[in-house]
Coordinates of C-alpha atoms and ligand atoms in Angstrom, one line a residue:
M1 CA 86.5 93.3 82.1
P2 CA 88.7 94.7 79.2
E3 CA 92.2 93.4 78.9
V4 CA 93.7 96.8 79.3
F5 CA 92.1 99.1 81.8
V6 CA 92.7 102.8 81.3
P7 CA 92.1 104.2 84.7
F8 CA 90.0 107.1 85.6
V9 CA 89.4 109.2 82.6
R10 CA 86.2 111.2 83.3
T11 CA 85.3 114.4 81.7
Q12 CA 81.9 115.0 83.4
S13 CA 80.7 115.0 86.9
T14 CA 77.9 112.5 87.2
G15 CA 76.7 113.4 90.7
G16 CA 79.2 112.7 93.4
T17 CA 82.0 111.9 91.0
P18 CA 85.0 114.3 90.6
P19 CA 84.2 117.3 88.4
P20 CA 86.2 118.1 85.3
V21 CA 89.7 119.5 86.0
T22 CA 89.8 123.3 85.9
A23 CA 92.2 126.0 87.1
R24 CA 90.8 125.4 90.6
T25 CA 91.7 121.7 90.6
I26 CA 94.8 120.1 92.1
V27 CA 95.4 116.4 91.1
I28 CA 98.1 114.4 92.9
D29 CA 98.5 111.2 91.0
P30 CA 100.2 109.2 92.2
V31 CA 100.4 110.3 95.8
T32 CA 103.9 109.2 96.7
R33 CA 105.5 108.0 100.0
L34 CA 102.7 105.5 100.6
E35 CA 102.2 102.0 99.4
G36 CA 100.1 101.4 96.3
H37 CA 98.3 103.6 93.8
L38 CA 96.4 106.6 95.2
K39 CA 95.1 109.5 93.3
V40 CA 93.7 112.6 95.1
Q41 CA 91.8 115.3 93.3
V42 CA 90.9 118.5 95.3
E43 CA 89.0 121.6 94.3
H44 CA 90.2 124.8 95.9
S45 CA 89.1 128.3 96.3
G46 CA 90.1 131.2 98.5
G47 CA 93.3 129.5 99.5
A48 CA 91.6 126.3 100.9
V49 CA 90.3 123.0 99.7
S50 CA 86.5 123.0 99.1
A51 CA 86.0 119.4 97.9
A52 CA 88.2 116.3 97.7
Y53 CA 88.0 112.9 95.8
S54 CA 90.1 109.9 96.8
S55 CA 90.7 107.2 94.2
G56 CA 92.4 103.8 94.5
M57 CA 93.8 103.3 91.0
M58 CA 94.5 99.5 90.9
F59 CA 92.3 96.4 91.1
R60 CA 93.8 93.2 92.6
G61 CA 91.2 90.6 93.4
F62 CA 92.6 88.6 96.3
E63 CA 89.1 87.8 97.5
N64 CA 88.1 86.2 94.3
L65 CA 91.3 84.1 94.0
L66 CA 90.6 82.6 97.5
A67 CA 87.4 81.0 96.3
G68 CA 87.7 77.3 96.3
K69 CA 91.0 77.2 98.2
D70 CA 91.8 75.3 101.4
P71 CA 90.8 77.8 104.1
R72 CA 94.1 77.2 105.9
D73 CA 95.9 78.7 102.9
A74 CA 94.2 82.1 103.5
A75 CA 96.6 82.9 106.3
H76 CA 99.4 82.7 103.8
I77 CA 97.8 84.0 100.6
T78 CA 96.3 87.1 102.3
Q79 CA 99.6 88.0 103.8
R80 CA 100.6 88.8 100.2
V81 CA 98.0 91.6 100.1
C82 CA 100.8 93.7 101.5
G83 CA 104.4 93.7 102.5
V84 CA 103.9 96.3 105.2
C85 CA 101.1 94.8 107.2
P86 CA 101.1 91.1 106.2
I87 CA 101.0 89.8 109.8
A88 CA 97.7 91.4 110.5
H89 CA 96.2 89.6 107.5
G90 CA 97.7 86.3 108.8
M91 CA 96.1 87.1 112.1
A92 CA 92.7 88.0 110.7
A93 CA 92.7 84.9 108.5
C94 CA 93.5 82.6 111.4
L95 CA 90.9 84.2 113.6
A96 CA 88.2 83.9 110.9
L97 CA 88.8 80.2 110.5
E98 CA 89.1 79.6 114.2
A99 CA 85.8 81.4 114.7
A100 CA 84.2 79.2 112.1
A101 CA 85.5 76.1 113.9
G102 CA 84.7 77.5 117.4
I103 CA 88.2 77.0 118.7
S104 CA 90.7 79.2 120.6
V105 CA 94.5 78.8 120.6
S106 CA 97.0 78.0 123.4
A107 CA 98.5 80.8 125.6
N108 CA 101.9 80.3 123.8
A109 CA 100.2 80.8 120.4
R110 CA 98.5 83.9 121.5
L111 CA 101.7 85.4 122.9
V112 CA 103.8 84.5 119.8
R113 CA 101.1 85.9 117.5
N114 CA 100.9 89.1 119.6
L115 CA 104.7 89.5 119.5
I116 CA 105.1 89.0 115.7
L117 CA 102.2 91.3 115.1
G118 CA 103.7 93.8 117.6
A119 CA 107.1 93.7 115.9
D120 CA 105.3 94.5 112.6
F121 CA 103.5 97.5 114.2
L122 CA 106.8 98.9 115.4
H123 CA 108.4 98.5 112.0
S124 CA 105.4 100.1 110.3
H125 CA 105.1 103.1 112.7
L126 CA 108.8 103.9 112.4
L127 CA 108.6 103.5 108.6
H128 CA 105.6 105.8 108.4
F129 CA 107.0 108.7 110.5
Y130 CA 110.6 108.8 109.4
H131 CA 110.6 107.6 105.8
L132 CA 107.1 108.4 104.5
T133 CA 106.1 111.5 106.5
L134 CA 109.2 113.5 107.6
P135 CA 110.3 114.4 104.0
S136 CA 107.1 116.5 103.8
Y137 CA 108.2 118.6 106.8
V138 CA 112.0 119.0 106.5
K139 CA 114.5 120.1 103.9
P140 CA 116.1 116.8 102.8
P141 CA 119.6 116.4 101.4
D142 CA 119.8 117.8 97.9
A143 CA 120.5 114.4 96.4
A144 CA 118.6 111.3 95.2
P145 CA 116.3 109.8 96.4
W146 CA 115.1 113.0 98.2
A147 CA 115.5 115.5 95.4
P148 CA 113.4 117.2 94.0
A149 CA 111.5 118.1 97.1
Y150 CA 108.9 120.6 98.1
S151 CA 110.3 124.0 99.3
H152 CA 107.0 125.6 100.4
D153 CA 106.4 125.9 104.1
I154 CA 109.4 123.9 105.4
R155 CA 109.9 125.3 108.9
P156 CA 112.8 123.6 110.8
G157 CA 115.9 125.7 111.4
A158 CA 119.2 124.2 110.5
A159 CA 119.9 122.4 113.7
D160 CA 116.4 120.8 114.0
N161 CA 116.5 120.0 110.3
Q162 CA 119.8 118.2 110.7
R163 CA 118.6 116.3 113.8
L164 CA 115.5 115.0 111.9
V165 CA 117.4 114.1 108.8
D166 CA 120.0 112.2 110.9
H167 CA 117.1 110.3 112.6
Y168 CA 115.7 109.5 109.2
L169 CA 118.9 107.6 108.5
Q170 CA 119.1 106.0 112.0
A171 CA 115.5 104.8 111.7
L172 CA 116.4 102.6 108.7
A173 CA 118.5 100.5 111.0
V174 CA 115.9 100.4 113.8
R175 CA 113.3 99.3 111.3
R176 CA 115.6 96.4 110.4
Q177 CA 115.8 95.5 114.1
A178 CA 112.0 95.5 114.4
H179 CA 111.9 93.1 111.5
E180 CA 114.6 90.9 113.0
L181 CA 112.5 90.7 116.1
G182 CA 109.6 89.4 114.1
A183 CA 111.9 87.0 112.3
I184 CA 113.4 85.5 115.5
L185 CA 109.8 84.6 116.6
G186 CA 108.1 84.0 113.2
G187 CA 110.8 82.4 111.0
K188 CA 111.1 85.3 108.6
M189 CA 109.7 88.7 107.8
P190 CA 107.8 90.4 106.4
H191 CA 105.6 87.3 105.5
T192 CA 105.6 85.0 108.5
V193 CA 105.3 81.2 108.3
A194 CA 104.4 81.0 111.9
F195 CA 100.7 81.8 111.7
E196 CA 98.6 78.7 111.2
Y197 CA 95.1 77.7 111.9
G198 CA 95.3 76.2 115.4
G199 CA 98.2 78.2 116.8
A200 CA 101.8 79.2 116.0
T201 CA 104.1 76.8 114.4
A202 CA 107.1 77.4 116.7
V203 CA 107.6 78.3 120.3
P204 CA 110.8 80.2 120.8
T205 CA 113.6 78.7 122.9
A206 CA 114.9 80.5 126.0
Q207 CA 117.8 81.6 123.9
A208 CA 115.6 83.1 121.3
I209 CA 113.5 84.8 123.9
A210 CA 116.6 86.4 125.4
T211 CA 117.8 87.6 122.0
A212 CA 114.4 89.0 121.2
Q213 CA 114.4 90.9 124.6
E214 CA 117.7 92.4 123.7
V215 CA 116.6 93.5 120.2
L216 CA 113.3 94.8 121.6
A217 CA 115.1 96.9 124.2
G218 CA 117.1 98.7 121.4
V219 CA 113.9 99.4 119.4
L220 CA 112.1 100.7 122.5
A221 CA 115.0 102.9 123.4
F222 CA 114.8 104.5 120.0
I223 CA 111.0 104.9 120.3
D224 CA 111.2 106.6 123.7
G225 CA 114.4 108.5 123.2
V226 CA 114.1 109.6 119.6
Y227 CA 110.7 109.0 118.0
L228 CA 108.5 110.5 120.7
P229 CA 110.7 113.6 121.1
D230 CA 110.9 114.0 117.3
V231 CA 107.1 113.9 117.1
D232 CA 106.9 116.6 119.8
L233 CA 109.5 118.7 117.9
L234 CA 107.4 118.4 114.7
A235 CA 104.2 119.3 116.5
G236 CA 105.9 122.3 118.0
L237 CA 107.1 123.5 114.6
Y238 CA 103.8 122.9 112.9
P239 CA 101.2 123.8 115.7
D240 CA 98.5 124.6 113.1
Y241 CA 98.4 120.9 112.1
A242 CA 96.7 120.2 115.4
G243 CA 93.8 122.0 113.8
I244 CA 94.0 120.7 110.3
G245 CA 92.7 117.5 108.7
G246 CA 90.1 116.5 111.3
G247 CA 87.3 115.3 109.1
H248 CA 84.1 113.6 110.3
G249 CA 85.7 112.9 113.7
N250 CA 84.2 109.4 114.1
L251 CA 86.7 106.8 115.4
L252 CA 86.4 103.0 115.2
A253 CA 88.7 100.2 116.5
F254 CA 88.2 96.4 116.2
G255 CA 90.8 95.9 118.9
V256 CA 94.0 93.8 119.0
F257 CA 96.6 92.0 121.1
D258 CA 94.5 89.5 123.1
L259 CA 95.3 89.2 126.7
N260 CA 93.1 86.1 127.3
A261 CA 92.1 83.0 125.4
A262 CA 88.6 84.3 124.6
G263 CA 89.9 87.5 123.2
T264 CA 87.6 89.5 125.5
D265 CA 90.5 91.3 127.1
K266 CA 92.8 93.2 124.7
L267 CA 95.7 95.6 125.1
L268 CA 93.9 97.9 122.7
P269 CA 90.2 97.2 123.0
R270 CA 87.3 97.2 120.5
G271 CA 85.1 100.3 120.5
L272 CA 83.3 103.0 118.6
L273 CA 83.6 106.7 119.3
P274 CA 81.2 108.9 117.3
A275 CA 82.5 112.4 116.9
G276 CA 82.8 114.2 120.3
A277 CA 82.1 111.0 122.3
T278 CA 84.4 110.3 125.3
S279 CA 83.2 106.8 126.2
P280 CA 83.4 104.1 123.6
Q281 CA 80.3 102.2 122.5
P282 CA 80.2 98.5 121.6
V283 CA 80.8 97.5 118.0
D284 CA 78.0 95.6 116.2
V285 CA 79.6 93.8 113.2
A286 CA 76.1 93.6 111.6
A287 CA 76.1 97.5 111.3
I288 CA 79.1 97.4 108.9
T289 CA 78.3 97.9 105.2
E290 CA 80.3 98.5 102.1
S291 CA 78.8 100.6 99.3
T292 CA 80.0 100.4 95.7
A293 CA 77.8 103.2 94.4
H294 CA 80.9 105.3 93.5
S295 CA 83.3 102.4 93.1
W296 CA 84.2 100.4 90.0
Y297 CA 82.2 97.4 91.0
A298 CA 78.8 96.0 90.2
D299 CA 77.7 94.3 93.4
G300 CA 74.0 94.5 92.8
A301 CA 73.0 96.3 96.0
P302 CA 73.4 99.9 97.4
A303 CA 75.5 98.5 100.2
R304 CA 76.3 95.0 101.6
N305 CA 77.6 93.7 104.9
P306 CA 80.9 91.9 104.2
A307 CA 79.3 88.6 105.2
D308 CA 77.2 88.9 102.0
G309 CA 79.8 90.9 100.1
L310 CA 80.8 90.4 96.5
T311 CA 83.8 91.6 94.4
Q312 CA 82.6 92.0 90.9
P313 CA 84.8 94.5 89.1
D314 CA 83.0 96.9 86.8
P315 CA 85.4 99.6 85.4
D316 CA 82.6 101.0 83.4
N317 CA 80.4 102.0 86.4
P318 CA 79.7 105.6 85.3
A319 CA 79.4 106.8 88.9
G320 CA 82.6 105.1 89.9
Y321 CA 85.9 106.8 90.6
S322 CA 87.8 104.3 92.8
W323 CA 88.7 100.6 93.2
L324 CA 88.0 101.1 96.9
K325 CA 84.6 100.3 98.2
A326 CA 83.0 102.6 100.8
P327 CA 82.8 101.0 104.3
R328 CA 80.4 102.6 106.7
Y329 CA 79.2 101.8 110.2
G330 CA 75.5 102.4 110.7
G331 CA 75.7 104.3 107.4
T332 CA 78.4 106.7 108.7
P333 CA 82.0 107.0 107.8
Y334 CA 84.5 106.1 110.5
E335 CA 88.2 106.8 110.8
V336 CA 90.4 103.9 111.9
G337 CA 94.0 103.8 113.0
P338 CA 96.3 104.4 116.0
L339 CA 94.3 107.5 117.1
A340 CA 91.1 105.5 117.2
R341 CA 92.8 102.6 119.0
M342 CA 94.5 104.8 121.6
R343 CA 91.5 106.9 122.3
V344 CA 89.1 103.9 122.6
A345 CA 91.7 102.4 125.0
G346 CA 91.7 105.6 127.0
H347 CA 95.4 106.3 126.4
Y348 CA 94.9 109.4 124.3
P349 CA 92.5 111.8 126.0
G350 CA 90.3 114.5 124.5
T351 CA 88.2 114.5 121.4
S352 CA 90.5 116.3 119.0
V353 CA 91.1 114.7 115.6
S354 CA 93.8 116.2 113.4
V355 CA 97.1 115.5 111.5
M356 CA 99.2 116.0 114.6
D357 CA 96.9 113.9 116.8
R358 CA 97.4 111.0 114.3
H359 CA 101.2 111.3 114.5
R360 CA 101.2 111.7 118.3
A361 CA 98.9 108.7 118.9
R362 CA 100.9 106.5 116.5
A363 CA 104.2 107.3 118.4
A364 CA 102.6 106.8 121.8
E365 CA 101.1 103.5 120.6
A366 CA 104.5 102.3 119.5
S367 CA 105.9 102.8 123.0
L368 CA 102.9 101.2 124.6
I369 CA 103.1 98.1 122.3
A370 CA 106.9 97.7 122.8
R371 CA 106.5 97.7 126.6
A372 CA 103.7 95.1 126.4
M373 CA 105.9 93.0 124.2
Q374 CA 108.5 92.8 126.9
G375 CA 105.9 91.3 129.2
W376 CA 104.6 88.8 126.5
L377 CA 108.2 87.6 125.9
A378 CA 108.5 86.9 129.7
Q379 CA 105.2 85.0 129.7
I380 CA 106.2 82.4 127.0
D381 CA 106.7 78.9 128.3
P382 CA 109.3 77.4 126.0
A383 CA 108.3 73.9 127.2
A384 CA 104.6 74.2 126.3
P385 CA 103.1 73.7 122.9
G386 CA 102.1 76.5 120.5
F387 CA 100.2 74.6 118.0
T388 CA 97.1 72.3 118.4
P389 CA 96.3 70.2 115.3
T390 CA 92.6 70.7 114.6
A391 CA 90.3 69.5 111.8
V392 CA 89.0 72.1 109.3
P393 CA 85.2 72.4 109.5
A394 CA 83.4 71.4 106.3
A395 CA 80.9 74.2 106.6
G396 CA 80.2 77.4 108.5
A397 CA 81.3 81.0 108.7
G398 CA 83.6 83.1 110.7
V399 CA 84.7 86.7 111.1
G400 CA 88.3 87.6 112.1
L401 CA 88.5 91.1 113.5
T402 CA 91.9 92.5 114.4
E403 CA 94.0 95.6 113.9
A404 CA 96.7 96.3 111.3
P405 CA 99.1 99.1 112.0
R406 CA 96.8 101.4 110.0
G407 CA 93.6 100.5 111.7
A408 CA 90.7 98.0 111.9
L409 CA 91.0 94.9 109.7
G410 CA 88.4 92.3 109.2
H411 CA 88.3 89.0 107.2
W412 CA 84.8 87.4 106.6
L413 CA 85.0 83.7 105.7
R414 CA 82.3 81.3 104.5
L415 CA 83.0 77.6 104.1
A416 CA 81.4 74.9 101.9
G417 CA 82.7 71.4 101.4
G418 CA 85.7 72.3 103.5
R419 CA 86.8 74.9 101.0
V420 CA 86.5 78.7 100.9
A421 CA 83.0 79.6 99.5
S422 CA 83.4 83.3 100.1
Y423 CA 86.1 85.6 101.4
Q424 CA 85.8 89.3 102.0
I425 CA 88.5 91.6 103.4
L426 CA 87.9 95.0 104.9
T427 CA 91.1 97.0 105.4
P428 CA 91.9 100.1 107.4
T429 CA 92.8 102.2 104.3
C430 CA 89.4 101.2 102.8
W431 CA 87.8 102.8 105.8
N432 CA 90.0 105.9 105.7
C433 CA 90.4 106.6 101.9
S434 CA 87.0 105.4 100.7
P435 CA 85.1 107.2 98.0
R436 CA 81.6 108.6 98.5
D437 CA 78.9 106.1 99.4
Q438 CA 75.4 105.6 98.1
A439 CA 74.2 108.7 100.1
G440 CA 77.0 110.8 98.5
T441 CA 78.8 111.1 101.9
P442 CA 82.5 111.6 101.4
G443 CA 85.0 109.2 103.0
P444 CA 87.1 110.2 106.0
L445 CA 90.1 111.4 104.0
E446 CA 87.8 113.2 101.5
R447 CA 86.1 115.1 104.4
A448 CA 89.4 115.7 106.3
L449 CA 90.8 117.5 103.3
V450 CA 88.0 120.1 103.1
G451 CA 89.3 123.3 104.6
T452 CA 93.0 122.4 104.2
P453 CA 95.1 125.4 103.2
S454 CA 96.3 125.4 99.6
A455 CA 98.6 128.4 99.7
D456 CA 100.7 127.3 96.6
P457 CA 98.8 125.0 94.2
A458 CA 102.0 124.1 92.5
Q459 CA 103.3 122.7 95.8
P460 CA 100.3 121.2 97.5
V461 CA 102.3 120.1 100.5
E462 CA 99.4 120.8 103.0
V463 CA 97.2 118.4 101.1
L464 CA 99.9 115.8 101.1
R465 CA 100.4 116.2 104.9
V466 CA 96.8 115.5 105.5
I467 CA 96.8 112.4 103.3
Q468 CA 100.0 111.1 104.8
S469 CA 98.7 111.4 108.4
Y470 CA 96.4 108.5 107.7
D471 CA 99.4 106.4 106.6
P472 CA 97.4 105.1 103.6
C473 CA 98.2 101.7 102.0
L474 CA 96.4 101.3 98.7
S475 CA 97.7 97.8 98.2
C476 CA 95.7 96.8 101.3
A477 CA 92.8 99.0 100.4
V478 CA 92.1 97.4 97.0
H479 CA 93.3 93.9 97.9
Ligands
LIG1 NI1 99.3 97.6 103.3 FE1 97.4 97.5 105.8 C1 96.1 98.8 105.4 C2 97.8 98.2 107.4 S1 95.7 96.2 106.6 S2 99.4 98.3 105.1 O1 95.4 99.6 105.1 O2 98.2 98.6 108.3 O3 95.3 95.7 105.5

């Protein structure tokens, strides 16, 4: 790999790669109000997007630096993939090693893990709606850090606009409370020290549980009294976004928040919903592949299951245009995230997939999780252990499937000599923002952008709204 990588300078289309920039091209680079480095190029004609290309612009290499490490360290190292969803990585890493060892954790450990992860979901969903999304729909104050802002297609009247901007500010404090909740139970946030192979390192005292209930009640009151009504308000002001940004329509959830030791019962279950389906199908992990045909990798196969995955950077792949691989299920792109989870769980009826469906499902999920957390706090036994010391297996393999706030997350671990022999991470944003695969099929975001209005190419706010509805995190996606 060259010492200095100059990203993404392509002058020719090489079959499935972005065409040269013309007067019909809009390039947003970087896309802001998300984590990491995302570039989106769209071609437009007749006032609508005709093709889109999504590119992750930074390589990181966490999988490679895990090789040879003590597998217990993965729960802490992989949390550094991201400051927004670290807890989910800690969870997936623990689950992968525990699967390799064939163990399950105590009831207290399960509850404490659910609670810390739940607190991170609440923080993340509030962050996404108020601080990453809303500025694309309201007229923000004419001052830093909001100015300059788009002026095209901003619809709220003065009173609604003021209400939403006020809530933007209030939500900063509520996000802090959600993080405090995680810190009460997990030692600190965002990167918890409580997630260890074999359980959770601390069981909260009765006093800590009471404090956590109090903080949680405040967060839940904001979700139900402010967040949900604000999403309704936005959906009412922008009703056309219930029909924009649908995409392939396939939804996938790995499931999360175990309600029993075996993990067979979950608050948000595992399931697959191909477009239009109303009853979820089982998920077969063997059907998952990642293609690098249009990615800057040389992995020596058209597509690999993550159990056999490689991470061999190749910035010179002439067909590449992203540092994201292209995950597929049975060769088909699937959208992951709150809409997938809530629909698989039966909590979000219908078959519609759109920008507003994503926002509505995310808010409804925040309320559902916060309520479940109240119950989990009540179930903790402060006198019972949370951690069971267990030997690390010398060899074997395990898969840890869970959900991060943005969707299905998996860690694939292989052990040799008691160390990490191979580690592969498959993140939600890699599913959602993937480039084309070996068959040339666009990823979910790339497909969802097709047909999006582009009324004012100088202010492509419609394109931005579709992108943001997925809540992308490119730090996770490239890991
Ligand atoms: Ni970096 Fe992450 C993603 C979530 S999971 S925010 O995508 O949610 O790795």
